[in-house]
PDB file of C-alpha atoms and ligand atoms in Angstrom:
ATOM      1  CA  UNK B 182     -16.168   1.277  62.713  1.00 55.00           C
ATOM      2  CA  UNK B 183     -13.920  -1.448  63.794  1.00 66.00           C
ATOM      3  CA  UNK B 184     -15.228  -3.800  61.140  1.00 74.00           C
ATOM      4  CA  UNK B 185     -15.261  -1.257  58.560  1.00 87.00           C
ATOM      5  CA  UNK B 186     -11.868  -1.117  58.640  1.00 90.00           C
ATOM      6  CA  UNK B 187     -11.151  -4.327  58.722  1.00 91.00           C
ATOM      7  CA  UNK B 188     -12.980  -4.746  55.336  1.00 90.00           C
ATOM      8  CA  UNK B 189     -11.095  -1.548  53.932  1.00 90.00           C
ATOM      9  CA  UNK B 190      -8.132  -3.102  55.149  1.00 90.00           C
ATOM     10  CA  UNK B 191      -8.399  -6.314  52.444  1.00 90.00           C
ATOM     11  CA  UNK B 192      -9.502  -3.626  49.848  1.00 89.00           C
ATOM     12  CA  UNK B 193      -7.028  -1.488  50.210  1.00 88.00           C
ATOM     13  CA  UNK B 194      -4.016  -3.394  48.136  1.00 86.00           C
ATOM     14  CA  UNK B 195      -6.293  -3.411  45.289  1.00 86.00           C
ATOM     15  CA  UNK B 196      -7.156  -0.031  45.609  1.00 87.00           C
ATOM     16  CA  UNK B 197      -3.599   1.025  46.019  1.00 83.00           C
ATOM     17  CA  UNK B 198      -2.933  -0.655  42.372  1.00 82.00           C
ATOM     18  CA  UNK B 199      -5.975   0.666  41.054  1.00 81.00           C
ATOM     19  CA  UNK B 200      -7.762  -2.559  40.501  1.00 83.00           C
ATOM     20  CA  UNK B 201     -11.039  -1.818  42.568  1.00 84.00           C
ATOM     21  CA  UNK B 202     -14.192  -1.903  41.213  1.00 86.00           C
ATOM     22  CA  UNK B 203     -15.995   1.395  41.019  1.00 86.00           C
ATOM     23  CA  UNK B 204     -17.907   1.136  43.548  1.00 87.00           C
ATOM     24  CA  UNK B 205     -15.698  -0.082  45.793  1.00 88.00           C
ATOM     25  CA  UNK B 206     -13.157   2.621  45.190  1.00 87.00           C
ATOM     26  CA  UNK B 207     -15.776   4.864  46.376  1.00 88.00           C
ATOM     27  CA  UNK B 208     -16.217   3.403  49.095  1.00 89.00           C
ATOM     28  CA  UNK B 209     -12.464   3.299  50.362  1.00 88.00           C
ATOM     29  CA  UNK B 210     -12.028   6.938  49.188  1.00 87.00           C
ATOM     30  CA  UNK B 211     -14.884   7.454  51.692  1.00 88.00           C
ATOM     31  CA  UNK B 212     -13.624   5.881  54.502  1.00 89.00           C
ATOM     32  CA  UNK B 213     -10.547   7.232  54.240  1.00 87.00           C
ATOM     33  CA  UNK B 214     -11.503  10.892  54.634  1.00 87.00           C
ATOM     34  CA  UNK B 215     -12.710   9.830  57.753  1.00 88.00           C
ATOM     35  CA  UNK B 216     -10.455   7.417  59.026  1.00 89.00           C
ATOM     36  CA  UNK B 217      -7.185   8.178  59.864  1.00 89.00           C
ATOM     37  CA  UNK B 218      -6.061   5.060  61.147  1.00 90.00           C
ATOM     38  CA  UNK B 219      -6.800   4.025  57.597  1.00 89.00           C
ATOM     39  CA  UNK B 220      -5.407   7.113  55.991  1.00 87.00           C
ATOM     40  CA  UNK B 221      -2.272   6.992  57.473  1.00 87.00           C
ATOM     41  CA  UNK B 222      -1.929   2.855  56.192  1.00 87.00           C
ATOM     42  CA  UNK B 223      -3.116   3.602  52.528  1.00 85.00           C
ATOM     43  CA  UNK B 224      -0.107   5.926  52.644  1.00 83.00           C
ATOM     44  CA  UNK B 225       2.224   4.136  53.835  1.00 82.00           C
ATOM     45  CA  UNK B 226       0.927   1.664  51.046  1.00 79.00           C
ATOM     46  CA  UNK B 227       1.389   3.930  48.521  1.00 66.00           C
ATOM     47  CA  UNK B 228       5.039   4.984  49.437  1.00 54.00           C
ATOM     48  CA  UNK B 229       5.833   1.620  49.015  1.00 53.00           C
ATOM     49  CA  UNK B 230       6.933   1.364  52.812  1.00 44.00           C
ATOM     50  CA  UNK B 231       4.635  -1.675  54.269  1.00 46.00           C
ATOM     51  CA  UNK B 232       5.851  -4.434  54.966  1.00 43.00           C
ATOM     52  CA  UNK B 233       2.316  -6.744  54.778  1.00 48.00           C
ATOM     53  CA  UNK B 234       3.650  -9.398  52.188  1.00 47.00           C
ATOM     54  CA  UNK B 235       0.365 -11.795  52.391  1.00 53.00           C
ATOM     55  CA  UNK B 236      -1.145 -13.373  49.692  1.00 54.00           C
ATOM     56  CA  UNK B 237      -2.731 -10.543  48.857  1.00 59.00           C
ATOM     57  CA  UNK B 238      -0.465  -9.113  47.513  1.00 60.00           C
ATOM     58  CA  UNK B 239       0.516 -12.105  45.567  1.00 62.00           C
ATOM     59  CA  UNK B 240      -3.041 -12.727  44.059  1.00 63.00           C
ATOM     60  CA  UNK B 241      -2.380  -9.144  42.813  1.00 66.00           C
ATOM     61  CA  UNK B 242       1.037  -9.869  41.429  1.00 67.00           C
ATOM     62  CA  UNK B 243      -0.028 -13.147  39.348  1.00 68.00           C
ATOM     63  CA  UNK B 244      -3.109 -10.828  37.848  1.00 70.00           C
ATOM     64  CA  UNK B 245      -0.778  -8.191  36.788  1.00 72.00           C
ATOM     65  CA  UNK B 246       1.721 -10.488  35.698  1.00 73.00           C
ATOM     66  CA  UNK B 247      -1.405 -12.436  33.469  1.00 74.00           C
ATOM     67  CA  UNK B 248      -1.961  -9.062  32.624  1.00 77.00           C
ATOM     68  CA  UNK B 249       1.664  -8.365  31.485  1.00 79.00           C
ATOM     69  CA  UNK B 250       1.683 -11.350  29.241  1.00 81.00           C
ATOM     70  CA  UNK B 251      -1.875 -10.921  27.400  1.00 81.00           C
ATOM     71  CA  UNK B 252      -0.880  -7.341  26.321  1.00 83.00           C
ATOM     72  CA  UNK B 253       2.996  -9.113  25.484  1.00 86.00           C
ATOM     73  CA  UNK B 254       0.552 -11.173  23.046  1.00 87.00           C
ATOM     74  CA  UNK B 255      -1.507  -8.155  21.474  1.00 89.00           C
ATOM     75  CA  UNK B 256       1.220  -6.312  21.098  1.00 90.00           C
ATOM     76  CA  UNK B 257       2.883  -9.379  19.167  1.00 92.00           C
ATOM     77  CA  UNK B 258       0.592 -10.265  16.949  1.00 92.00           C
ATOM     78  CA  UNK B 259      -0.591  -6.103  15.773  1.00 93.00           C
ATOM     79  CA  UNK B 260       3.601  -6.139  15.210  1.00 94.00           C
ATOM     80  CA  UNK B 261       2.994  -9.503  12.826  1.00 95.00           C
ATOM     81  CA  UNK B 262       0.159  -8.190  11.233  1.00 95.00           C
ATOM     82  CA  UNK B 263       1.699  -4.644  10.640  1.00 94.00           C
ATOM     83  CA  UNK B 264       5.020  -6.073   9.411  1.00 95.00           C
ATOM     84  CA  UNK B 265       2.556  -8.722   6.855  1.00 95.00           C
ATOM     85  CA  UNK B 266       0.772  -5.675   5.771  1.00 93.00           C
ATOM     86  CA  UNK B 267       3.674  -3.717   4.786  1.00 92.00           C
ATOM     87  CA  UNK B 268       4.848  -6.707   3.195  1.00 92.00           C
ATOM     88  CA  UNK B 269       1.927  -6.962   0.457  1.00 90.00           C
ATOM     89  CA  UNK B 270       1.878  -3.136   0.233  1.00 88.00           C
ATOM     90  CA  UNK B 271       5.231  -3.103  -0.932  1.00 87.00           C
ATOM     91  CA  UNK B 272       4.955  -6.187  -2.987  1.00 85.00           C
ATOM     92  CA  UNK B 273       2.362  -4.666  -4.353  1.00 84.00           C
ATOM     93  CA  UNK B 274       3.558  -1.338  -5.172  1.00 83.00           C
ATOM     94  CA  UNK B 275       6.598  -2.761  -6.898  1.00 81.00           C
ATOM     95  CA  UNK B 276       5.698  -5.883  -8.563  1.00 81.00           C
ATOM     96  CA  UNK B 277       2.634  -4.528 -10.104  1.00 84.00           C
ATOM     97  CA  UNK B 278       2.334  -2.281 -12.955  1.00 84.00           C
ATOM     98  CA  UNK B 279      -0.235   0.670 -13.846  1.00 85.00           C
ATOM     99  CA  UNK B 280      -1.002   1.834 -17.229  1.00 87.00           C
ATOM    100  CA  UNK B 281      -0.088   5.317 -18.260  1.00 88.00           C
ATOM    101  CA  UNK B 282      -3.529   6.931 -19.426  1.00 88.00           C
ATOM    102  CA  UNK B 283      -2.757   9.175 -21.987  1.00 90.00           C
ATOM    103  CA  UNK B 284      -5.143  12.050 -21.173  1.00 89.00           C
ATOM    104  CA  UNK B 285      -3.671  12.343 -17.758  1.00 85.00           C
ATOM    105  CA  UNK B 286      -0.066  12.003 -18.696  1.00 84.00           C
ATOM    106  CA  UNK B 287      -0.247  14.329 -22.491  1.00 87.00           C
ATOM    107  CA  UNK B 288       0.705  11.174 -24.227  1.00 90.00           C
ATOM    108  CA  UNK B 289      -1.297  13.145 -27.184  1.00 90.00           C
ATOM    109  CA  UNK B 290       2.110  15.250 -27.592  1.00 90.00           C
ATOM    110  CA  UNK B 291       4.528  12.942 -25.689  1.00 91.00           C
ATOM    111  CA  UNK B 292       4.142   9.952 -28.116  1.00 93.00           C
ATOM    112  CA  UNK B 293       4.423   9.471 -32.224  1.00 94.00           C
ATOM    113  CA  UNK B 294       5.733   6.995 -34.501  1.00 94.00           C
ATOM    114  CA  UNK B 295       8.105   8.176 -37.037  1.00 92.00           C
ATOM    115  CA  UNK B 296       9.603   6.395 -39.707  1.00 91.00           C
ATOM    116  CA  UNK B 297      13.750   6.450 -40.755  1.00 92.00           C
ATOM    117  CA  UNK B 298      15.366   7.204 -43.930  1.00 93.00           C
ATOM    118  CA  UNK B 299      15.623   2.873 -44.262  1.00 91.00           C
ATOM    119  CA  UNK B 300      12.371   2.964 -43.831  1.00 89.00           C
ATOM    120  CA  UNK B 301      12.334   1.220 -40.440  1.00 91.00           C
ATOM    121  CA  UNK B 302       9.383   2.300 -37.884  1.00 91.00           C
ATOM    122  CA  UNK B 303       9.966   3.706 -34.908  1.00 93.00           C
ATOM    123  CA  UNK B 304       7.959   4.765 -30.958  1.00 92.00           C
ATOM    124  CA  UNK B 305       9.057   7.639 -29.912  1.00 93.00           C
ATOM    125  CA  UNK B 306       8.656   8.761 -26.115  1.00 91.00           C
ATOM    126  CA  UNK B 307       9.350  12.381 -24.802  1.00 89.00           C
ATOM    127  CA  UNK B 308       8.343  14.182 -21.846  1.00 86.00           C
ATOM    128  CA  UNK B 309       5.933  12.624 -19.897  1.00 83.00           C
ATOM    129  CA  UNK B 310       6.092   9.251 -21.423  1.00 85.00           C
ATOM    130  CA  UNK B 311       9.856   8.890 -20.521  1.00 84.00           C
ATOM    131  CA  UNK B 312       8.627   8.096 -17.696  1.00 81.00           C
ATOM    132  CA  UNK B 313       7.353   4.690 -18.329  1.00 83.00           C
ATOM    133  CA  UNK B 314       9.264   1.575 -16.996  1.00 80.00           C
ATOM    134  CA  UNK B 315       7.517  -0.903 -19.723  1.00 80.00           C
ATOM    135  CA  UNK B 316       5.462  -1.097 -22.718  1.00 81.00           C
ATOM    136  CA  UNK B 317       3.179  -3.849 -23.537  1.00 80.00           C
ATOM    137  CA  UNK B 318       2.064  -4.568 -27.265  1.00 81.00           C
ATOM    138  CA  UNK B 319      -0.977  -5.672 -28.373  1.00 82.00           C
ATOM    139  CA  UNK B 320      -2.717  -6.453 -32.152  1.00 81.00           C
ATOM    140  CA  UNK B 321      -5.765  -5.834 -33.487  1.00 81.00           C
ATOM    141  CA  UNK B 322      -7.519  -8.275 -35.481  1.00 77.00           C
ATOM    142  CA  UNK B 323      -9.732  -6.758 -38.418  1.00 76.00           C
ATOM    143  CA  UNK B 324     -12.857  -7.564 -36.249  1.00 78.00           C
ATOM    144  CA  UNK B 325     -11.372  -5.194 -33.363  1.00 78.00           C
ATOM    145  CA  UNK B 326     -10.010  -7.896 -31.035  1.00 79.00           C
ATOM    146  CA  UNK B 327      -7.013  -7.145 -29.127  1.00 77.00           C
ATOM    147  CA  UNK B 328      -5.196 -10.747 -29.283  1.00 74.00           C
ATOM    148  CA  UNK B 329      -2.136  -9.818 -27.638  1.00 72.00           C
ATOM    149  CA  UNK B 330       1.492  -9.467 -28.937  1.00 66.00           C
ATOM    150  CA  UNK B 331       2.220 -11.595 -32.292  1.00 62.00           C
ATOM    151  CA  UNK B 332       5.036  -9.520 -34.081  1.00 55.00           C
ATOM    152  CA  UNK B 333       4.654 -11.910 -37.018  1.00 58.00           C
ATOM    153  CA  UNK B 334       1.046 -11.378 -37.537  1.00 57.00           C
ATOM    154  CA  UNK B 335      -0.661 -12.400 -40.343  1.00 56.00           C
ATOM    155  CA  UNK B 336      -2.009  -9.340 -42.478  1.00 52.00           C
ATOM    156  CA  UNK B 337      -5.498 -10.753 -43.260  1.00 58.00           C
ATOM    157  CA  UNK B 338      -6.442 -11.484 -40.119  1.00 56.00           C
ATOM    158  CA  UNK B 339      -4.741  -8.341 -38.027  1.00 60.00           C
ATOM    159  CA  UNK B 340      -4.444  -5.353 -39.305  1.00 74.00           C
ATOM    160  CA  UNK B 341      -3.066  -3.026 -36.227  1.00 84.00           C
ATOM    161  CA  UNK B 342      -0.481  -2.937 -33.779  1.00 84.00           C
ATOM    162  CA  UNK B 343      -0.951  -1.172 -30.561  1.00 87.00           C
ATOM    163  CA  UNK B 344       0.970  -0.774 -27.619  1.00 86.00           C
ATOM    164  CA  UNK B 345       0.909   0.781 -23.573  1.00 88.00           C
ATOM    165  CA  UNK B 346       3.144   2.137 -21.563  1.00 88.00           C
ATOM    166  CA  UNK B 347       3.340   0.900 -18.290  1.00 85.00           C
ATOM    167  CA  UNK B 348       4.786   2.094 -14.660  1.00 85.00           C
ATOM    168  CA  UNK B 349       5.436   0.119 -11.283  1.00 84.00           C
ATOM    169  CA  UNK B 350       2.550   1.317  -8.828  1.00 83.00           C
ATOM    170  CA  UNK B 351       5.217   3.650  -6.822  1.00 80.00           C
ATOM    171  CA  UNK B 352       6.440   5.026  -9.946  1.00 78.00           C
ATOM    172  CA  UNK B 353       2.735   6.117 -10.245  1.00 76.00           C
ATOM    173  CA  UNK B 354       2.186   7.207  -6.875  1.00 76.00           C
ATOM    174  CA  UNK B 355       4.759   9.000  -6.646  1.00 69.00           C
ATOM    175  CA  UNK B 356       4.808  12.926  -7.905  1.00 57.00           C
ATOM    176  CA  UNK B 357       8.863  12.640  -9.054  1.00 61.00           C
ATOM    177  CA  UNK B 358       8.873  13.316 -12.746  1.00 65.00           C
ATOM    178  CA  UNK B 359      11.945  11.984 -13.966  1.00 68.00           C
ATOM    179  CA  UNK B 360      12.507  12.488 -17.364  1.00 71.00           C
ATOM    180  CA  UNK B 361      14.664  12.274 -19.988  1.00 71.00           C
ATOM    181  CA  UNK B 362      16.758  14.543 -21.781  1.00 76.00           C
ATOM    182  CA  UNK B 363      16.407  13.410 -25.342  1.00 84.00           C
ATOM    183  CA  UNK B 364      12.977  11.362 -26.526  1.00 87.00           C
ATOM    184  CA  UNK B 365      13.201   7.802 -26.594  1.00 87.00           C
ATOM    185  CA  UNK B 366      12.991   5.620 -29.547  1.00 89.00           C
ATOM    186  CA  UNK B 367      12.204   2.105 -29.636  1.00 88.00           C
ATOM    187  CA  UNK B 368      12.715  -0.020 -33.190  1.00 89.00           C
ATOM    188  CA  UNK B 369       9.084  -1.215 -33.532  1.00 87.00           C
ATOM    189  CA  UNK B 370       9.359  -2.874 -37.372  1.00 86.00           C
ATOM    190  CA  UNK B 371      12.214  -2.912 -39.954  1.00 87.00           C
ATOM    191  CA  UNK B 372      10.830  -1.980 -43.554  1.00 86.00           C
ATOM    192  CA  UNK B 373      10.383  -5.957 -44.682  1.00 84.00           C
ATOM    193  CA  UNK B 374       7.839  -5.966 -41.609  1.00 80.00           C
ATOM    194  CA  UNK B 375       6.513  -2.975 -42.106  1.00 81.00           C
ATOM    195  CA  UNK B 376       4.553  -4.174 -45.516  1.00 80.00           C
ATOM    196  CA  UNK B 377       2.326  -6.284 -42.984  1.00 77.00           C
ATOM    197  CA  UNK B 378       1.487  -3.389 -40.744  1.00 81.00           C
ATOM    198  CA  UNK B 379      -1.992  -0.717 -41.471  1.00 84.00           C
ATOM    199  CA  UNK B 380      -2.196   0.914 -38.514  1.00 88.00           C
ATOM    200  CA  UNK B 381       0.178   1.702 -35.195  1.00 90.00           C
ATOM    201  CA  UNK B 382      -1.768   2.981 -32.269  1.00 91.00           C
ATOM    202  CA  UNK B 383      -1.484   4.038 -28.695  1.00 92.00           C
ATOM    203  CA  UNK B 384      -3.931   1.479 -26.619  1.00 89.00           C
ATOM    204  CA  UNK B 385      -5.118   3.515 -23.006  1.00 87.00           C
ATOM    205  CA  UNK B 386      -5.755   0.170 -21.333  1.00 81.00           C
ATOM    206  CA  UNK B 387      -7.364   1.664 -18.326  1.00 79.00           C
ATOM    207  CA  UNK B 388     -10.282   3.650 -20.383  1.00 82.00           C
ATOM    208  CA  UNK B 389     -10.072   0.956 -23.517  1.00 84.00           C
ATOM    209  CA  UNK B 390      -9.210   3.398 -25.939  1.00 89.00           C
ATOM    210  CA  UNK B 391      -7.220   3.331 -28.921  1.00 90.00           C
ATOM    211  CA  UNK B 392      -5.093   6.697 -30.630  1.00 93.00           C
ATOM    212  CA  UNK B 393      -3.942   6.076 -34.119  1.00 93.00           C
ATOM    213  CA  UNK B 394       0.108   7.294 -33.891  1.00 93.00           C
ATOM    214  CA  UNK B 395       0.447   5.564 -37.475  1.00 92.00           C
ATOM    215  CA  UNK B 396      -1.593   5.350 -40.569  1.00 89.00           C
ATOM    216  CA  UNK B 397      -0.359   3.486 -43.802  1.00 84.00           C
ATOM    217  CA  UNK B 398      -1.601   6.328 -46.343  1.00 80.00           C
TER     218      UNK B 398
HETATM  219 ZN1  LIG P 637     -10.615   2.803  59.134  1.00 61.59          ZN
END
């Protein structure tokens, strides 16, 4: 019995911290139900009141401390990783734009083209499409070719001008309609440029479809 306890004995700081194996856990627990020589040192242990400062306990100090410093290390580099992460997610959400689709947003009855009594063209906006931060324009060549925006287009070789409205990712995220009060008009072509323009149309980037909003009759 004496030996047994001398081998608890050199467990027992490890137990106390909780760093025993399994096994050997068991077997301290054991021996201290029945050993209350051993019993009565485990608490004292515990309670912080011995006084056995061998190197023991300082083995178990350097692990815990090498312990300390590896989680320090985790913990850093989740933080970096967390803090890059929201970085491109918010990059992302605000430096990249979305096109409006105009199924989902009603553009059917949120966006026309009328003309003034100078006869200069005008996009109109209301509703739905006020909420738009951008438009991009495109034109349509006569074989259907979207070739980008070219205000002075030739007429024989493009015969449409389209355009999108665009939003900022959060804008499209989020579920805030903000609109405004009155529609809003944008000058598309004065009546001089108007002579080179067929066709005005809505362009739903996303699905690749086109809605006439202007027809020269
Ligand atoms: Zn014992």
């Amino acid at each position: 019995m004496k030996h047994k306890c001398e081998v608890i004995s050199d467990l027992m700081p490890l137990y106390a911290e909780n760093l025993c194996s399994e096994e050997s856990s068991r077997i301290v627990a054991e021996h201290i139900a029945e050993c209350p020589d051993c019993c009565e040192k485990l608490k004292k242990m515990n309670t912080g009141i011995s006084v056995r400062a061998d190197k023991d306990i300082s083995v178990i100090r350097k692990i815990k401390k090498r312990i300390r410093i590896e989680k320090i290390a985790i913990t850093a580099a989740v933080g970096a990783a967390v803090i890059a992460g929201m970085w491109f997610t918010g990059f992302f959400l605000t430096n990249t734009t979305c096109n409006m689709d105009y199924e989902k947003y009603g553009l059917s009855e949120n966006v026309w083209v009328e003309e003034d009594e100078n006869g200069n063209i005008w996009f109109v906006g209301n509703d739905k499409a006020t909420v738009a931060d951008s438009f991009f324009s495109t034109v349509r060549d006569t074989d259907g070719n979207h070739m980008g925006y070219d205000k002075n287009f030739d007429s024989e070789s493009a015969n449409a001008y389209g355009l999108t409205l665009t939003q900022t990712r959060i804008s499209s995220l989020s579920p805030v309609d903000i609109k405004m009060l009155k529609p809003e008009r944008i000058l598309l072509f004065n009546k001089n440029e108007k002579e080179k323009i067929n066709e005005v149309f809505y362009f739903d980037a996303d699905n690749n479809k086109e809605y006439t909003l202007w027809k020269r009759s």
